[in-house]
Short mmCIF file of C-alpha atoms in Angstrom, two decimals:
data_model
loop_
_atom_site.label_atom_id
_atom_site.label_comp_id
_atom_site.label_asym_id
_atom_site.label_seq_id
_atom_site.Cartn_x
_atom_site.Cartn_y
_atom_site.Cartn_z
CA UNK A 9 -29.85 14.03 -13.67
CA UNK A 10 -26.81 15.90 -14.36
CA UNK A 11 -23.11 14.09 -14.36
CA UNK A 12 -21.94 16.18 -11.83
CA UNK A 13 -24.90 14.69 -9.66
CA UNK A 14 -23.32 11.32 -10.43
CA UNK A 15 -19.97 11.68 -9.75
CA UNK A 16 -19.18 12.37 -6.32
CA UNK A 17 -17.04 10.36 -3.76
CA UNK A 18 -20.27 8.30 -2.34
CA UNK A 19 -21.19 6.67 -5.39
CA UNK A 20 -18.19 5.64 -6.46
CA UNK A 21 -18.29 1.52 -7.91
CA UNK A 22 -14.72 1.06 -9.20
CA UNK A 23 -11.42 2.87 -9.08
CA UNK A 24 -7.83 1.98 -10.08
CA UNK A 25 -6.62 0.01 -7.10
CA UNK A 26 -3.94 2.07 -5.07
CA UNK A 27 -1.52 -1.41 -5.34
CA UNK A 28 -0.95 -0.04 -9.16
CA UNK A 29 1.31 3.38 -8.93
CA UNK A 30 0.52 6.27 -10.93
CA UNK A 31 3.24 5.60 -13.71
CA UNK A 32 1.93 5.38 -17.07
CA UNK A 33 2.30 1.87 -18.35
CA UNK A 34 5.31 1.39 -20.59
CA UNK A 35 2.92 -1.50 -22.45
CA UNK A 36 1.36 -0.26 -26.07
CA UNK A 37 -1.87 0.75 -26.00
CA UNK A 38 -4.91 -2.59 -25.86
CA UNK A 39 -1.99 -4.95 -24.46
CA UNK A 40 -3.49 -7.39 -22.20
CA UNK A 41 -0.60 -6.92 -19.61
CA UNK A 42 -2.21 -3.91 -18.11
CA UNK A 43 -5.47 -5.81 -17.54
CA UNK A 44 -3.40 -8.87 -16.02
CA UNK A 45 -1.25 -6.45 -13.52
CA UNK A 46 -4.24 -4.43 -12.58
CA UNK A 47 -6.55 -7.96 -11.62
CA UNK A 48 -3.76 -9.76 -9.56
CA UNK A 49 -3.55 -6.38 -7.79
CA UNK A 50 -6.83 -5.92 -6.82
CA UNK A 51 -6.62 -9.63 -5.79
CA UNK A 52 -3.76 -8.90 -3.37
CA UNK A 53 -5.63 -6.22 -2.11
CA UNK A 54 -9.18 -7.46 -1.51
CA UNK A 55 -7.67 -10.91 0.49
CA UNK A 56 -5.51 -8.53 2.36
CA UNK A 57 -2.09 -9.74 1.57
CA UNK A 58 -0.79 -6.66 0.16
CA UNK A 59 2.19 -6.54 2.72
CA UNK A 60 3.33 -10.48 2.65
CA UNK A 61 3.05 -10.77 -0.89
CA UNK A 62 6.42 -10.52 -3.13
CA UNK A 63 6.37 -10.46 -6.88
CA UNK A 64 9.23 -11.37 -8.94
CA UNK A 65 9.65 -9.68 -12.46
CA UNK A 66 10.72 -11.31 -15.35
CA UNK A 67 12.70 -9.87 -18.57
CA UNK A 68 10.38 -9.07 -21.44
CA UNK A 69 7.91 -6.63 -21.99
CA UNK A 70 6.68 -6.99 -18.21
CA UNK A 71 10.24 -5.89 -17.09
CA UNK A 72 9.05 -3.20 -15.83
CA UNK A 73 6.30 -4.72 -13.62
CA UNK A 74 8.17 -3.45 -10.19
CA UNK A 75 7.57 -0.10 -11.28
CA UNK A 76 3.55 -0.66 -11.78
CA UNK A 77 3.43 -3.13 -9.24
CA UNK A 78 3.10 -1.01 -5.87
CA UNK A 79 4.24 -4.33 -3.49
CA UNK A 80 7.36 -5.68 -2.89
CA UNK A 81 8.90 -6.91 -5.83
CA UNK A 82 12.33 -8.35 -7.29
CA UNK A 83 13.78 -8.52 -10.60
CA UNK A 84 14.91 -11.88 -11.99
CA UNK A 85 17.19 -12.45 -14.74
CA UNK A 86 15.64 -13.34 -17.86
CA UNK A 87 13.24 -17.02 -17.53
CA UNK A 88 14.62 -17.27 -13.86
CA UNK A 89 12.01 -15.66 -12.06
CA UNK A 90 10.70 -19.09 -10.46
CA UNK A 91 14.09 -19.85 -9.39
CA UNK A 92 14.40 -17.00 -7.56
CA UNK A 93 10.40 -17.37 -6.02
CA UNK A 94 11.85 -20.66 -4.90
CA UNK A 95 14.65 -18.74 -3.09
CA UNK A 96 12.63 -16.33 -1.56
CA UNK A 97 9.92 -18.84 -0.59
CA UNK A 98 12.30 -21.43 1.29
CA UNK A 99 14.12 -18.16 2.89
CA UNK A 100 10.21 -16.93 3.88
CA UNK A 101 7.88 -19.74 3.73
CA UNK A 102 5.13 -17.80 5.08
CA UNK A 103 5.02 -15.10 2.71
CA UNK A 104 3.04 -15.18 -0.70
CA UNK A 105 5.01 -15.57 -3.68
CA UNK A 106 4.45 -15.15 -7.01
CA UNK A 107 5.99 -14.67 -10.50
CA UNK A 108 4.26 -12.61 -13.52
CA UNK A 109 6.38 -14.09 -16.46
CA UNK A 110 5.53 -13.80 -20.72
CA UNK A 111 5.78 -16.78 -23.25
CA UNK A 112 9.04 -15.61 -24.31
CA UNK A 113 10.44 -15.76 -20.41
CA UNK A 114 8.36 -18.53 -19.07
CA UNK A 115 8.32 -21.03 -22.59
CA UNK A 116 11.55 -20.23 -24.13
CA UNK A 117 14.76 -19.10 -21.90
CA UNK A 118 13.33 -20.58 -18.50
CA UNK A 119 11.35 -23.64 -19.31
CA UNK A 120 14.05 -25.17 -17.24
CA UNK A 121 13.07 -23.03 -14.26
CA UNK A 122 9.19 -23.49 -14.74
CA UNK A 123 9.04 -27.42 -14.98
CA UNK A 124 11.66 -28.09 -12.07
CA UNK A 125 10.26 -25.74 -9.79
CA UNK A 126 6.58 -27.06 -10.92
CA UNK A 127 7.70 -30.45 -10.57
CA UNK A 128 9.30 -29.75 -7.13
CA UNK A 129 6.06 -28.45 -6.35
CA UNK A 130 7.46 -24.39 -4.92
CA UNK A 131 4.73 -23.15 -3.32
CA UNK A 132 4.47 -20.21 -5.46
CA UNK A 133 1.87 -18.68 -8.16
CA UNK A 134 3.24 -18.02 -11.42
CA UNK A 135 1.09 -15.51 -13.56
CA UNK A 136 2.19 -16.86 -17.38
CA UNK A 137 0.86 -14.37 -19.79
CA UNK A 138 1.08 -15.79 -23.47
CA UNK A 139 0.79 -13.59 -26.73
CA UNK A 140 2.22 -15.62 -29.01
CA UNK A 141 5.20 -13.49 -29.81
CA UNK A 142 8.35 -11.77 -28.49
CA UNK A 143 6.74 -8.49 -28.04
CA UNK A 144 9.20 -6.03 -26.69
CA UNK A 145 12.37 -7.17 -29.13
CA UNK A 146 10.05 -6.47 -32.37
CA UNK A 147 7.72 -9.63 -33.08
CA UNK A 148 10.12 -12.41 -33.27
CA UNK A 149 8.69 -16.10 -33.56
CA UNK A 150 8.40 -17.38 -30.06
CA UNK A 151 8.09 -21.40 -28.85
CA UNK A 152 4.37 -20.32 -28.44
CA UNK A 153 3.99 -18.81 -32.01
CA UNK A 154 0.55 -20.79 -34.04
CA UNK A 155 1.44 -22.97 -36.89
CA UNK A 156 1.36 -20.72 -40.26
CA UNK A 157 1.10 -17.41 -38.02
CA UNK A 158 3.49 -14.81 -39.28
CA UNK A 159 6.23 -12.84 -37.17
CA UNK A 160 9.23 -11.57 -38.51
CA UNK A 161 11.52 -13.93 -37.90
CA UNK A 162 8.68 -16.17 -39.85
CA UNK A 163 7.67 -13.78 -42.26
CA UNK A 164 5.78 -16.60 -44.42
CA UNK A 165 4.41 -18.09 -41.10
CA UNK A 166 5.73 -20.55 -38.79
CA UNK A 167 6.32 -23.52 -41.01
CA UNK A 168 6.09 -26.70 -38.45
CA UNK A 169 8.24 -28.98 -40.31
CA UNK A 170 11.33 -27.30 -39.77
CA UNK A 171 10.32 -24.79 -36.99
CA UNK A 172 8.87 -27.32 -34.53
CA UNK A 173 5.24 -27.34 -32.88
CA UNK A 174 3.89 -24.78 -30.66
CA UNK A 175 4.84 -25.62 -26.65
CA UNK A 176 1.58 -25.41 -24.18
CA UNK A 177 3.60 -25.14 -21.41
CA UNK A 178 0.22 -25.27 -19.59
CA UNK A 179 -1.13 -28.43 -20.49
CA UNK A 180 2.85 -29.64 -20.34
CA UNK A 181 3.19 -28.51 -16.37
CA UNK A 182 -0.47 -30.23 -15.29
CA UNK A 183 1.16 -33.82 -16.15
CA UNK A 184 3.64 -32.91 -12.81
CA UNK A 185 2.85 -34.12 -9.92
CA UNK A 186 3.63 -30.88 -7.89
CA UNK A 187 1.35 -28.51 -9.86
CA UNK A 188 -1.90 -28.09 -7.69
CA UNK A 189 -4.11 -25.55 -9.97
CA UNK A 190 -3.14 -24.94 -13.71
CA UNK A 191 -5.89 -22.92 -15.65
CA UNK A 192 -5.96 -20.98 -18.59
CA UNK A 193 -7.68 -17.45 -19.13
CA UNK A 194 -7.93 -14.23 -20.91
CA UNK A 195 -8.62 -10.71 -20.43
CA UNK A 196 -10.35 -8.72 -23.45
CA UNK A 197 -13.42 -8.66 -22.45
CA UNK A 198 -15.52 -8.03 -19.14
CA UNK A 199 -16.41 -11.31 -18.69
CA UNK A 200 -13.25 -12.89 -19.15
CA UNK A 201 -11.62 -10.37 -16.96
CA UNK A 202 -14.14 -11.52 -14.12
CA UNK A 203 -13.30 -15.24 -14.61
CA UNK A 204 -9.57 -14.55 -14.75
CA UNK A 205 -9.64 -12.57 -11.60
CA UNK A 206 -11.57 -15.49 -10.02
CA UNK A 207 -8.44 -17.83 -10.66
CA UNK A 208 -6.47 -15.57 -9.32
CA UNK A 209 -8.01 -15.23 -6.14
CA UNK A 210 -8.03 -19.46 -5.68
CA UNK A 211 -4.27 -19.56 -7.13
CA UNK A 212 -3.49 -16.94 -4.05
CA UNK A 213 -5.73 -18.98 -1.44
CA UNK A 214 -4.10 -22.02 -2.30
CA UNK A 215 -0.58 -20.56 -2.06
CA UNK A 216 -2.21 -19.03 1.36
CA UNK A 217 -3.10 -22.88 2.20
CA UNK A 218 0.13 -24.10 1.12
CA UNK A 219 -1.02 -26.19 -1.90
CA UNK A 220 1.81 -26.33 -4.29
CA UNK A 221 2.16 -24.38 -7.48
CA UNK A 222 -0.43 -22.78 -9.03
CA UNK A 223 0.19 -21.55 -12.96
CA UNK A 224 -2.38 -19.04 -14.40
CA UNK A 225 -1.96 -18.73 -18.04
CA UNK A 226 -3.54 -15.75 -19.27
CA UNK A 227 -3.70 -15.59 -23.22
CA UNK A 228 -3.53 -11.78 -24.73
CA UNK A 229 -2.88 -10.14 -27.35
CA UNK A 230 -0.11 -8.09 -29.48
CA UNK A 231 -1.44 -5.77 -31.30
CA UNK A 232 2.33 -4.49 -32.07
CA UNK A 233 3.70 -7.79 -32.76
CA UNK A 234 0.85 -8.71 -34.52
CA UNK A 235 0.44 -5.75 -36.69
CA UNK A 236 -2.94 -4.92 -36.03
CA UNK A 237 -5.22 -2.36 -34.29
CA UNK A 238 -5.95 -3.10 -30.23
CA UNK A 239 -9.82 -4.20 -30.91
CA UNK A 240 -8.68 -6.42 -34.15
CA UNK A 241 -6.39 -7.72 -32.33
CA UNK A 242 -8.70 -9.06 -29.97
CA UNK A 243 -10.83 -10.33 -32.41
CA UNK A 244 -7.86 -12.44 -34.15
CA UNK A 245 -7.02 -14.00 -30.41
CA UNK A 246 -10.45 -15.25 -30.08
CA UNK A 247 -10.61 -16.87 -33.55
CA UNK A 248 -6.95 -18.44 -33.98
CA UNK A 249 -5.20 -17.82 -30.13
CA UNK A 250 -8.53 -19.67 -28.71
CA UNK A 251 -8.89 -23.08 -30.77
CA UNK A 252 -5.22 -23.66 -29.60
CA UNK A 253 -5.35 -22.37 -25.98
CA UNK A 254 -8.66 -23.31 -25.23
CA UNK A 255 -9.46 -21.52 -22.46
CA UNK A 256 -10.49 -23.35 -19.05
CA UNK A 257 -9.40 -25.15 -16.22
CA UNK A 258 -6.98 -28.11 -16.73
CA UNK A 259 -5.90 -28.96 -13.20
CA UNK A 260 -7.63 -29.03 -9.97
CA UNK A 261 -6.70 -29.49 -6.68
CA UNK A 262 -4.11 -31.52 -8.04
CA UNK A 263 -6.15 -34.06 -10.33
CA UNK A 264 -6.25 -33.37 -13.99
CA UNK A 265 -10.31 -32.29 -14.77
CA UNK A 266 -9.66 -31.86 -18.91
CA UNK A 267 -8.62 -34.29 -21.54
CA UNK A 268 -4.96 -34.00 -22.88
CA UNK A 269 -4.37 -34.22 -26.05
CA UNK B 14 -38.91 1.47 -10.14
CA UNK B 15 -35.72 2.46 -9.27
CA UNK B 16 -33.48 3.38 -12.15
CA UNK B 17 -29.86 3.49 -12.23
CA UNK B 18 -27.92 6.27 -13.31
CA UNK B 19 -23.81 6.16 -13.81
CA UNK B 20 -21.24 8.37 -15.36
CA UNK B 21 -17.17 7.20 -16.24
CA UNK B 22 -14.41 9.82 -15.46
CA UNK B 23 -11.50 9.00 -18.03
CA UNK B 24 -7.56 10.01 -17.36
CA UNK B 25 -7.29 11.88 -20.15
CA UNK B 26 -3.40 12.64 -19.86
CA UNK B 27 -3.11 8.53 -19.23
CA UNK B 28 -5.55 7.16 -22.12
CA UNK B 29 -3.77 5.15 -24.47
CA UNK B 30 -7.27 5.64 -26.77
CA UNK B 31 -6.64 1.40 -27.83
CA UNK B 32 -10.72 1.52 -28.04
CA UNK B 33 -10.90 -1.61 -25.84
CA UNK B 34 -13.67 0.21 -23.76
CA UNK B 35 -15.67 1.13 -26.37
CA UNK B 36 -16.16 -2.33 -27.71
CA UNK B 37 -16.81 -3.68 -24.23
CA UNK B 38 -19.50 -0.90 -23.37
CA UNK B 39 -23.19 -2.81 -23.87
CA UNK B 40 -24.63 0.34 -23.99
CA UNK B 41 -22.61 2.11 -26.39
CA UNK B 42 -21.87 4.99 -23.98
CA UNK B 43 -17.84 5.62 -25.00
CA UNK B 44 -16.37 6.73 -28.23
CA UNK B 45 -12.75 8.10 -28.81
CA UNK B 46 -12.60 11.90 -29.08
CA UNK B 47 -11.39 13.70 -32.50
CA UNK B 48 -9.36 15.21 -29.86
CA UNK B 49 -5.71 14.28 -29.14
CA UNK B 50 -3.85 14.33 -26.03
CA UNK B 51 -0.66 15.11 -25.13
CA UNK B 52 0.68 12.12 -26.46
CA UNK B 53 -1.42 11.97 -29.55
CA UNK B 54 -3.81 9.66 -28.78
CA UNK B 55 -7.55 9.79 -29.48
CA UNK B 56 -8.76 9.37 -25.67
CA UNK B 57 -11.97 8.13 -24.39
CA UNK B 58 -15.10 10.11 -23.85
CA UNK B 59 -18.81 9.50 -23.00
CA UNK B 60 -20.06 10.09 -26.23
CA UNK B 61 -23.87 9.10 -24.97
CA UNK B 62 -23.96 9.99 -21.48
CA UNK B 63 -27.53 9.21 -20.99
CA UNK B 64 -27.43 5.35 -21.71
CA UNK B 65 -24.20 4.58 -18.96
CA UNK B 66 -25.92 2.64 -15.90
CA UNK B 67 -22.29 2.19 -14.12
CA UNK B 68 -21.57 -1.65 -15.18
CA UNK B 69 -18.28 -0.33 -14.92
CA UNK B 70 -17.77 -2.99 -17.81
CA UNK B 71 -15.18 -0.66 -19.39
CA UNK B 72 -13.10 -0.09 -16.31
CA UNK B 73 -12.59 -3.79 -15.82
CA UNK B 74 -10.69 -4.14 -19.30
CA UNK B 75 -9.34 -0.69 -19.42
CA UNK B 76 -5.58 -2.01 -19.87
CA UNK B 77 -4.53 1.66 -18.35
CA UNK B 78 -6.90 1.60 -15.59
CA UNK B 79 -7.94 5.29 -16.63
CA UNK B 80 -11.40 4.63 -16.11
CA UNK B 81 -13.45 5.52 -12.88
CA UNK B 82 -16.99 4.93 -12.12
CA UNK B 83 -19.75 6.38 -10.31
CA UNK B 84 -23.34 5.12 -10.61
CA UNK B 85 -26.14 6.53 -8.55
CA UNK B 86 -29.99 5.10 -7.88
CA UNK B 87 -32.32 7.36 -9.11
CA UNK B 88 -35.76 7.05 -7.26
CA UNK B 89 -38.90 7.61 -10.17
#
């Protein structure tokens, strides 16, 4: 059978979702972010809330989300974005609300915002997309950075004796009592891209049912940051990213299911 | 038996060429093209088009999205 035989409108299986615009993504090539925009797009989309749903950006290398993001969206200073989801959820308290925030915006500069408006319990879903790194100001160590793992403001690894412990903001946000579904996922391969999307679509149905806050954590990779080529990459989150941020569910419908450690 | 038949249209202009598709392909269908484009990046092509059945395992972790695909049952 010939490929020209094949493609034709009536057998199309999956296209870009029309929630994503045409812009090219500003994100280098491999980065997880354009995996994680792309699946809580064609969540939107498929439980038809593409109209009451309003993102807030954060500052990072997602700062550009509005422009790939084809919904309503709003720009948040940098680690505020769940402060201003709270606003816009307590002005609107039927729309759908969420935040797509990185480790350096979410972990570092706004862990104030994340825990109070987890503990308060904001009916929002906040997308938390953890490399490991500050990606888009050149690889600096982040709060989330491994133990021994080099950036370059750790150029002989991240020594935990005088550099502190990596924060899992995750596992930290489950203890309060307002958080309703905390789970942690990844995108690099087909089958984690499934189960992520999955997630997604119960974080959104809660917020639907009015559940409390739901925090995805999505671990990817930085193939910049890192200094390594998109697939390799990959391969390095699954052997030292992984045993850290083990990947699963850690909260749900509001009881804790996994032991913390 | 019925067989299934697919075929992936890539963005060429928008392929970042990271390889992330080719790795996630089961059936080894995509490899990046000697070929540059416009912005100088090896894109993806169907290298094998014979083996594709559609999975559409590429498009799902395409970070780009550049990836489209058709698949087709082919009655022996």
């Amino acid at each position: 059978m010939d490929i020209k035989d094949i493609i034709k409108p009536e057998n199309l299986v999956y296209k870009k979702t029309e929630l994503m615009t045409d812009n090219v993504l500003s994100y280098c090539p491999g980065c997880g972010h354009g995996t994680a925009h792309r699946i809580a797009m064609e969540v939107i989309e498929e439980m038809g809330l593409t109209e009451d749903t309003i993102g807030v950006a954060p500052v990072g290398c997602s700062v550009l989300a509005y422009d790939f993001m084809n919904i309503d969206m709003q720009q948040a200073s940098h680690g505020r974005a769940p402060a201003v989801a709270t606003g816009i959820i307590r002005t609107w308290p039927d729309k759908i609300v969420f935040t797509y925030q990185g480790d350096g915006d979410l972990a570092a500069i706004g862990t104030a915002e994340t825990i109070h408006a987890c503990n308060r319990g904001e009916n929002i879903v906040i997308i938390f997309v953890n490399n490991g790194i500050y990606g888009m100001t050149g690889g600096q160590m982040a709060p989330t950075t491994l133990p021994n793992m080099k950036s370059s403001t750790s150029p002989f690894g991240r020594d935990v004796e005088t550099m502190g412990a990596p924060l899992k903001m995750t596992e930290l946000v489950a203890l309060l009592p307002g958080t309703n579904f905390v789970t942690r996922h990844a995108v690099h391969s087909p089958g984690h891209v499934r189960k992520a999307k999955k997630a997604l679509r119960k974080a959104f149905q809660n917020v639907k049912d009015k559940k409390g806050t739901q925090l995805i954590e999505i671990v990817s990779n930085c193939n910049s940051g890192w200094k390594m080529t998109p697939v390799d990459s990959n391969e390095w989150m699954v052997e030292n990213m992984f045993p850290f941020y083990p990947l699963g569910d850690i909260k749900v419908d509001g009881k804790i299911v996994k032991e913390l450690h | 038996m019925a067989k299934v038949k697919g075929a992936i249209v890539v963005d060429t202009v928008k392929c970042k060429g990271c390889g992330v598709c080719v790795v996630a392909c089961p059936t080894q269908v995509i490899d990046l093209a000697k070929e540059v484009n416009g912005k100088g990046y090896h894109y993806a092509y169907m290298e094998n088009p014979d083996a594709c059945t559609g999975c559409s395992s590429c498009s799902i972790v395409c970070p780009d999205g550049v990836i489209t695909v058709y698949r087709v049952k082919v009655e022996n």
